[in-house]
XYZ file of C-alpha atoms in Angstrom:
492
model
C -45.096 30.877 0.565
C -47.427 31.254 -2.386
C -47.366 28.608 -5.090
C -47.357 31.162 -7.907
C -44.895 33.791 -9.109
C -47.434 36.624 -9.342
C -46.244 39.838 -7.733
C -42.605 38.767 -7.434
C -40.150 41.675 -7.039
C -37.354 42.422 -9.495
C -34.384 40.046 -9.435
C -31.995 42.285 -7.442
C -34.466 42.632 -4.572
C -35.415 38.937 -4.544
C -31.773 37.857 -4.820
C -30.733 40.132 -1.954
C -33.208 38.399 0.346
C -32.194 34.914 -0.861
C -28.474 35.547 -0.361
C -29.147 36.269 3.300
C -30.680 32.811 3.797
C -27.730 30.675 4.895
C -29.739 27.426 4.881
C -30.833 28.021 1.290
C -27.286 28.815 0.173
C -25.972 25.693 1.850
C -28.600 23.496 0.207
C -27.926 24.998 -3.216
C -24.157 24.817 -2.922
C -24.206 21.158 -1.944
C -26.698 20.130 -4.615
C -25.314 22.096 -7.573
C -21.693 21.141 -6.899
C -22.662 17.468 -6.633
C -24.655 17.494 -9.880
C -22.074 19.457 -11.860
C -19.248 17.137 -10.818
C -21.218 14.041 -11.852
C -22.201 15.648 -15.160
C -18.615 16.546 -15.974
C -17.557 12.948 -15.440
C -20.446 11.558 -17.505
C -19.675 13.857 -20.437
C -15.980 12.907 -20.544
C -17.007 9.278 -21.161
C -18.302 10.267 -24.626
C -15.533 10.712 -27.165
C -17.741 12.533 -29.662
C -19.492 14.881 -27.236
C -18.577 18.002 -29.220
C -20.011 16.416 -32.375
C -23.219 15.424 -30.577
C -23.544 18.952 -29.243
C -23.155 20.429 -32.698
C -25.610 17.893 -34.129
C -28.211 18.843 -31.516
C -27.761 22.511 -32.319
C -28.140 21.927 -36.059
C -31.237 19.734 -35.664
C -32.908 22.333 -33.462
C -32.010 25.238 -35.740
C -33.260 23.369 -38.811
C -36.524 22.490 -37.054
C -37.105 26.070 -35.909
C -36.530 27.396 -39.429
C -39.183 25.001 -40.754
C -41.371 24.863 -37.657
C -44.593 25.558 -39.553
C -44.090 22.566 -41.834
C -43.141 20.156 -39.062
C -46.048 21.196 -36.838
C -48.511 20.475 -39.634
C -46.808 17.124 -40.219
C -47.018 16.335 -36.487
C -50.724 17.162 -36.382
C -51.380 14.803 -39.271
C -49.340 12.015 -37.698
C -51.008 12.323 -34.282
C -54.458 12.421 -35.832
C -53.744 9.382 -38.013
C -52.644 7.474 -34.892
C -55.939 8.151 -33.098
C -55.104 11.292 -31.127
C -56.708 14.730 -31.213
C -54.649 17.907 -31.623
C -55.608 21.275 -30.130
C -53.816 24.585 -30.783
C -53.421 27.097 -27.933
C -52.211 30.618 -28.676
C -51.645 31.520 -25.041
C -51.927 30.280 -21.463
C -55.584 31.197 -21.082
C -56.575 29.259 -24.175
C -54.524 26.224 -23.148
C -56.086 26.213 -19.678
C -59.584 26.490 -21.148
C -58.926 23.554 -23.475
C -57.559 21.275 -20.754
C -60.279 22.224 -18.272
C -62.976 21.502 -20.847
C -61.417 18.142 -21.737
C -61.246 17.083 -18.080
C -64.848 18.138 -17.462
C -65.959 16.081 -20.474
C -64.717 12.957 -18.662
C -66.850 13.742 -15.597
C -63.790 13.455 -13.328
C -62.809 15.927 -10.621
C -59.163 14.935 -10.148
C -56.130 14.293 -12.337
C -52.611 12.955 -11.867
C -49.747 14.832 -13.474
C -46.366 14.035 -14.938
C -43.691 16.650 -14.148
C -44.280 19.363 -16.767
C -42.790 22.824 -17.033
C -45.274 23.809 -19.737
C -48.222 23.251 -17.393
C -46.416 25.222 -14.671
C -45.741 27.994 -17.185
C -49.452 28.430 -17.885
C -50.590 27.949 -14.278
C -52.684 24.886 -15.128
C -53.013 23.597 -11.572
C -54.496 26.887 -10.418
C -56.848 27.009 -13.413
C -58.081 23.479 -12.689
C -58.517 24.246 -9.004
C -60.673 27.261 -9.870
C -62.988 24.852 -11.706
C -63.176 22.369 -8.845
C -60.621 19.916 -10.258
C -57.770 18.636 -8.071
C -54.410 18.132 -9.796
C -51.926 15.842 -8.031
C -48.219 16.121 -8.844
C -46.565 12.695 -8.911
C -42.889 13.531 -9.486
C -41.215 13.245 -6.068
C -39.725 16.738 -6.116
C -42.921 18.266 -7.497
C -44.862 16.454 -4.776
C -42.627 18.057 -2.150
C -43.214 21.489 -3.687
C -46.972 20.984 -3.890
C -47.336 19.645 -0.340
C -45.209 22.504 0.976
C -47.332 25.126 -0.844
C -44.059 26.176 -2.395
C -42.692 27.088 -5.819
C -40.244 25.055 -7.913
C -36.737 26.495 -7.936
C -34.873 24.254 -10.393
C -35.665 22.725 -13.768
C -34.495 19.209 -12.943
C -34.831 19.183 -9.135
C -37.730 21.535 -8.286
C -37.198 21.065 -4.525
C -33.437 21.592 -4.626
C -33.812 24.363 -2.045
C -35.119 21.861 0.541
C -32.989 19.531 2.651
C -34.057 16.130 4.009
C -35.160 17.460 7.370
C -37.428 20.026 5.755
C -38.931 17.363 3.469
C -39.632 15.080 6.430
C -41.451 17.888 8.224
C -43.527 18.678 5.114
C -44.535 15.041 4.706
C -45.495 14.722 8.374
C -47.625 17.852 8.433
C -49.180 17.922 4.959
C -49.604 14.431 3.500
C -52.784 13.637 5.439
C -54.540 16.688 3.937
C -53.832 15.444 0.393
C -54.425 11.716 0.886
C -52.618 8.927 2.671
C -50.741 10.336 5.691
C -47.027 9.899 6.305
C -46.027 6.769 8.241
C -45.659 7.072 11.995
C -42.132 7.866 13.110
C -41.001 9.002 9.660
C -37.315 10.048 9.687
C -35.276 11.984 7.134
C -33.632 8.845 5.722
C -33.928 8.992 1.908
C -35.327 5.472 1.680
C -38.063 6.258 4.215
C -38.991 9.511 2.480
C -39.191 7.763 -0.900
C -41.359 4.973 0.564
C -43.701 7.516 2.158
C -44.111 9.213 -1.219
C -44.650 5.857 -2.975
C -47.427 4.805 -0.588
C -49.053 8.239 -0.772
C -49.044 8.287 -4.587
C -49.965 4.667 -5.257
C -53.627 5.144 -4.317
C -53.844 8.143 -6.641
C -52.348 6.222 -9.584
C -54.820 3.388 -9.160
C -57.817 5.704 -8.802
C -57.150 8.364 -11.431
C -58.996 8.266 -14.747
C -57.254 11.309 -16.263
C -53.533 11.940 -16.654
C -51.860 15.188 -17.715
C -48.320 15.391 -19.038
C -45.910 17.469 -21.013
C -43.276 15.956 -23.298
C -39.539 16.246 -23.760
C -39.821 15.654 -27.498
C -42.407 15.167 -30.249
C -41.458 13.286 -33.428
C -43.111 14.842 -36.472
C -42.822 11.853 -38.821
C -44.714 9.449 -36.528
C -46.652 11.643 -34.098
C -44.782 10.069 -31.189
C -44.364 11.861 -27.854
C -41.457 11.161 -25.535
C -41.072 11.624 -21.771
C -37.791 10.844 -20.029
C -37.624 10.483 -16.234
C -35.790 8.760 -13.404
C -38.548 7.536 -11.067
C -41.249 5.715 -13.050
C -44.047 7.864 -11.666
C -44.445 9.490 -15.038
C -44.951 6.141 -16.725
C -47.726 5.341 -14.250
C -49.499 8.559 -15.272
C -48.969 7.837 -18.970
C -50.273 4.279 -18.957
C -52.909 3.785 -16.223
C -55.511 6.567 -16.819
C -58.218 6.207 -19.465
C -57.631 9.738 -20.796
C -54.227 11.371 -21.383
C -53.847 15.097 -22.088
C -50.390 16.376 -23.061
C -49.551 20.090 -23.075
C -46.370 20.702 -25.058
C -44.575 23.800 -26.305
C -44.380 23.954 -30.086
C -40.567 24.089 -29.981
C -40.289 20.558 -28.527
C -40.610 18.984 -31.988
C -37.937 17.005 -33.873
C -38.384 15.867 -37.467
C -37.456 12.167 -37.256
C -36.689 9.255 -34.926
C -33.068 9.458 -36.035
C -32.903 13.026 -34.725
C -34.217 11.806 -31.392
C -31.169 9.551 -31.073
C -28.901 12.563 -30.541
C -30.920 14.032 -27.673
C -31.389 10.716 -25.887
C -27.601 10.704 -25.540
C -27.037 14.331 -24.542
C -30.032 14.998 -22.298
C -29.467 12.378 -19.573
C -25.751 13.076 -19.280
C -26.335 16.834 -19.097
C -29.192 16.652 -16.601
C -28.916 13.671 -14.238
C -25.380 12.615 -15.264
C -26.756 9.225 -16.299
C -25.718 7.353 -19.434
C -29.368 6.912 -20.285
C -32.644 7.745 -18.601
C -34.018 4.944 -16.388
C -37.458 5.501 -17.937
C -37.946 6.625 -21.528
C -41.666 6.467 -22.339
C -42.918 6.872 -25.896
C -46.497 6.783 -27.157
C -48.091 7.282 -30.546
C -51.808 8.055 -30.470
C -53.945 5.293 -28.959
C -54.011 1.492 -29.178
C -56.714 -0.967 -28.174
C -56.006 -2.532 -24.806
C -52.711 -0.676 -24.305
C -52.579 2.580 -22.378
C -55.158 5.378 -22.433
C -58.086 4.993 -24.818
C -58.282 8.756 -25.443
C -55.319 11.018 -26.194
C -55.298 14.808 -26.605
C -52.266 16.911 -27.574
C -52.399 20.623 -26.779
C -49.751 22.512 -28.765
C -48.765 25.611 -26.816
C -47.461 28.857 -28.326
C -47.617 31.380 -25.441
C -44.935 33.718 -26.810
C -42.882 31.175 -28.729
C -43.621 32.518 -32.218
C -42.694 36.010 -31.020
C -39.414 34.583 -29.751
C -38.892 32.846 -33.068
C -39.036 36.225 -34.837
C -35.890 37.388 -33.038
C -32.818 36.139 -34.912
C -30.603 36.324 -31.806
C -33.095 35.431 -29.096
C -34.644 32.461 -30.894
C -31.744 30.198 -29.958
C -33.351 29.966 -26.500
C -35.969 27.737 -28.140
C -33.280 25.081 -28.680
C -33.386 24.375 -24.936
C -34.034 20.751 -24.007
C -34.498 21.570 -20.280
C -31.452 19.714 -19.004
C -30.655 22.345 -16.317
C -26.866 22.060 -16.802
C -26.626 25.849 -17.017
C -28.200 26.261 -13.572
C -25.743 23.904 -11.938
C -22.658 25.853 -13.077
C -24.041 29.370 -12.678
C -22.479 31.327 -9.779
C -25.483 33.650 -9.653
C -28.046 30.839 -9.449
C -25.972 29.040 -6.815
C -26.208 32.035 -4.490
C -29.639 33.462 -5.337
C -31.626 30.268 -5.933
C -34.428 29.732 -8.413
C -37.242 31.680 -6.740
C -35.426 34.989 -7.291
C -36.024 34.650 -11.048
C -39.789 34.982 -10.586
C -40.524 32.338 -13.201
C -40.931 28.606 -13.615
C -37.760 28.856 -15.726
C -34.942 29.871 -13.356
C -31.224 30.300 -13.851
C -29.421 31.383 -17.021
C -31.934 29.826 -19.423
C -34.784 31.456 -17.517
C -33.040 34.817 -17.709
C -33.271 34.674 -21.514
C -36.436 32.607 -22.004
C -38.881 34.278 -19.597
C -38.355 37.855 -20.885
C -39.003 36.609 -24.416
C -42.090 34.531 -23.635
C -43.591 37.172 -21.328
C -42.055 40.376 -22.691
C -39.960 42.880 -20.749
C -42.781 45.132 -19.628
C -42.806 43.978 -15.988
C -40.215 44.840 -13.353
C -39.132 41.224 -12.903
C -38.790 40.451 -16.621
C -36.877 43.666 -17.310
C -34.405 42.737 -14.565
C -33.729 39.131 -15.644
C -31.267 39.875 -18.497
C -29.059 41.511 -15.846
C -29.154 38.447 -13.548
C -25.790 37.241 -14.795
C -22.081 37.883 -14.536
C -21.663 36.920 -18.244
C -18.939 34.440 -17.236
C -19.975 32.070 -20.038
C -20.030 28.846 -17.987
C -23.630 28.254 -19.080
C -22.669 28.269 -22.751
C -19.816 25.860 -22.178
C -22.090 23.168 -20.692
C -25.179 23.649 -22.880
C -25.748 20.435 -24.912
C -27.324 22.416 -27.778
C -24.804 25.302 -27.687
C -27.164 28.135 -26.739
C -24.976 31.236 -26.434
C -26.751 32.516 -23.336
C -24.345 35.442 -22.715
C -24.969 36.692 -26.255
C -28.735 36.591 -25.754
C -28.457 38.257 -22.349
C -26.605 41.220 -23.846
C -29.116 41.335 -26.696
C -32.020 41.411 -24.238
C -30.352 44.135 -22.187
C -30.400 46.229 -25.336
C -34.077 45.449 -25.729
C -34.815 46.520 -22.151
C -32.991 49.803 -22.639
C -34.658 50.505 -25.955
C -38.090 49.649 -24.769
C -39.414 46.147 -24.956
C -40.430 43.481 -27.388
C -39.003 42.926 -30.826
C -41.362 43.660 -33.704
C -41.134 42.647 -37.329
C -41.047 45.264 -40.085
C -40.861 43.514 -43.439
C -37.884 41.161 -43.276
C -36.238 42.959 -40.366
C -36.727 42.665 -36.614
C -36.508 46.020 -34.840
C -36.774 47.133 -31.224
C -39.536 49.513 -30.265
C -38.059 52.757 -28.850
C -38.597 53.417 -25.175
C -39.846 56.494 -23.372
C -37.718 56.023 -20.270
C -33.971 55.561 -19.591
C -33.367 59.230 -20.420
C -30.244 59.471 -18.271
C -28.620 56.472 -19.894
C -29.368 57.715 -23.403
C -28.026 61.180 -22.516
C -24.795 59.603 -21.268
C -24.418 57.618 -24.487
C -24.979 60.752 -26.579
C -22.335 62.614 -24.571
C -19.854 59.765 -25.058
C -20.558 59.708 -28.788
C -19.894 63.439 -29.032
C -16.651 63.183 -27.036
C -15.267 60.337 -29.163
C -16.152 62.311 -32.293
C -14.095 65.335 -31.082
C -10.521 64.235 -30.250
C -9.515 67.638 -28.935
C -12.309 67.712 -26.403
C -11.566 64.117 -25.397
C -7.879 64.920 -24.856
C -8.723 67.960 -22.750
C -11.151 65.952 -20.645
C -8.588 63.203 -20.021
C -5.976 65.736 -18.885
C -8.451 67.455 -16.601
C -9.429 64.122 -15.050
C -5.775 63.239 -14.354
C -4.948 66.602 -12.761
C -7.999 66.564 -10.489
C -7.849 62.912 -9.488
C -7.108 63.664 -5.823
C -10.532 65.229 -5.569
C -12.419 62.312 -7.131
C -15.015 60.694 -4.820
C -14.765 57.064 -3.764
C -18.434 56.459 -4.559
C -20.742 57.787 -7.237
C -23.534 60.194 -6.327
C -27.263 59.732 -6.948
C -28.364 56.608 -8.852
C -24.724 55.644 -9.344
C -24.421 54.921 -5.627
C -26.023 51.479 -6.128
C -23.282 50.576 -8.597
C -20.322 51.846 -6.592
C -21.741 50.445 -3.357
C -20.414 46.996 -4.304
C -17.532 47.997 -6.586
C -14.355 50.059 -6.344
C -14.123 52.926 -8.794
C -11.057 52.425 -10.992
C -8.314 54.981 -10.145
C -7.554 57.626 -12.742
C -3.894 57.393 -13.907
C -1.480 60.217 -13.238
C -1.398 61.112 -16.924
C -3.476 60.128 -19.973
C -2.160 57.393 -22.242
C -1.831 59.898 -25.095
C 0.463 62.119 -23.019
C 2.523 59.146 -21.821
C 2.977 57.932 -25.395
C 3.959 61.382 -26.618
C 6.445 61.755 -23.778
C 8.079 58.331 -24.156
C 7.642 57.687 -27.884
C 7.205 61.207 -29.178
C 9.864 60.899 -31.861
C 8.523 57.531 -33.086
C 5.049 58.305 -34.311
C 3.358 59.867 -31.320
C -0.332 59.478 -30.705
C -2.578 62.060 -32.277
């Protein structure tokens, strides 16, 4: 399997293949049900969870409304603390910046903290093209990298693998990347974790350059925050001489007090822990403590375009907890790879089409990768109304693509395609505007119902292939009302 998402088919095709993989479905069902049950228990321990959720939403919305001001404040704070800030408009620019910074050190390898932003821009591939080896140090990311695989979950990238598969990957691939797996390695979790620890330890001690993302950035102090469960991230953040952090511009919070809210909601929503085992914070550089050189690369890559959409911008509140994935019935059956993006599940279905646009087959299909059951909204710790954004993006797909700003309004560019759908909508509009024609059509449908097909013809066959067409009643509602209530204000 390729390590990138290039050339992925549309969601329906990818999901159809995934659903047929019984091992994958079993792995996903076990993992997601376990995580969601633990999360539900952890959340009930907090008496003011609803208030914390609302507070997180308000902090994020306030920050997004004033993002320009807080980003400038962050740059000043980071610079004053001894760091250097770089601005990247897109993935190519971010990759060029990081590659140049690594080359300036003279090193040919880096260790990495788990980072979705660097996966989003394809940093590992960009570094490899320049002769620089990037080693993932998060246990799940290590499994994905060794297996030449793709991540399929925000929190647990290797959720689609079981212990036996991980053992086989370690046995066959570890030697190529460094220290080989121990002889006689079994699938016992403790043995797998020890094999990973021994394999990674030599890389931590040798690496001179570390690359990270960040869960949060505090504008008032220039502090970056990474939360994790293993401690591997802290090794990358403290041992190398040079640290380069690539962070999306939406990850900012104004103050340390704001951070307090998210350090309560994120661990409970993601790992079902009361607090993260490792919460690492750093502010610039300090003599004799941690890296001597720090670079912050602020990544846009479609985020300001997303910010322009009054409905879609709420996706930028996301704190990457993955709670929505663990309750989603579609994700549970299709898995993360079917979404064709580093951001899978419900949040990926609304974030990827906004960051990348809806011009490709995969991105145009993602807003439809949902049953709109609303479970994702119920568990979101920052109250992102994912079903609302999904419906909004479906409208965008039908009308033609990205939102554009005209003065103070955001409008959707009209599309050239979807002629059949638009013709059907025009016909419905005409019928509802002419009650007599509507009444005649309803009566004709009732009287000919014995001749109605069980499946739709042409393109409609795909819809009716998995659904029963609703039966047409013996008489229209208007006629029934007139017949039974005719003397009491019959329908007109």
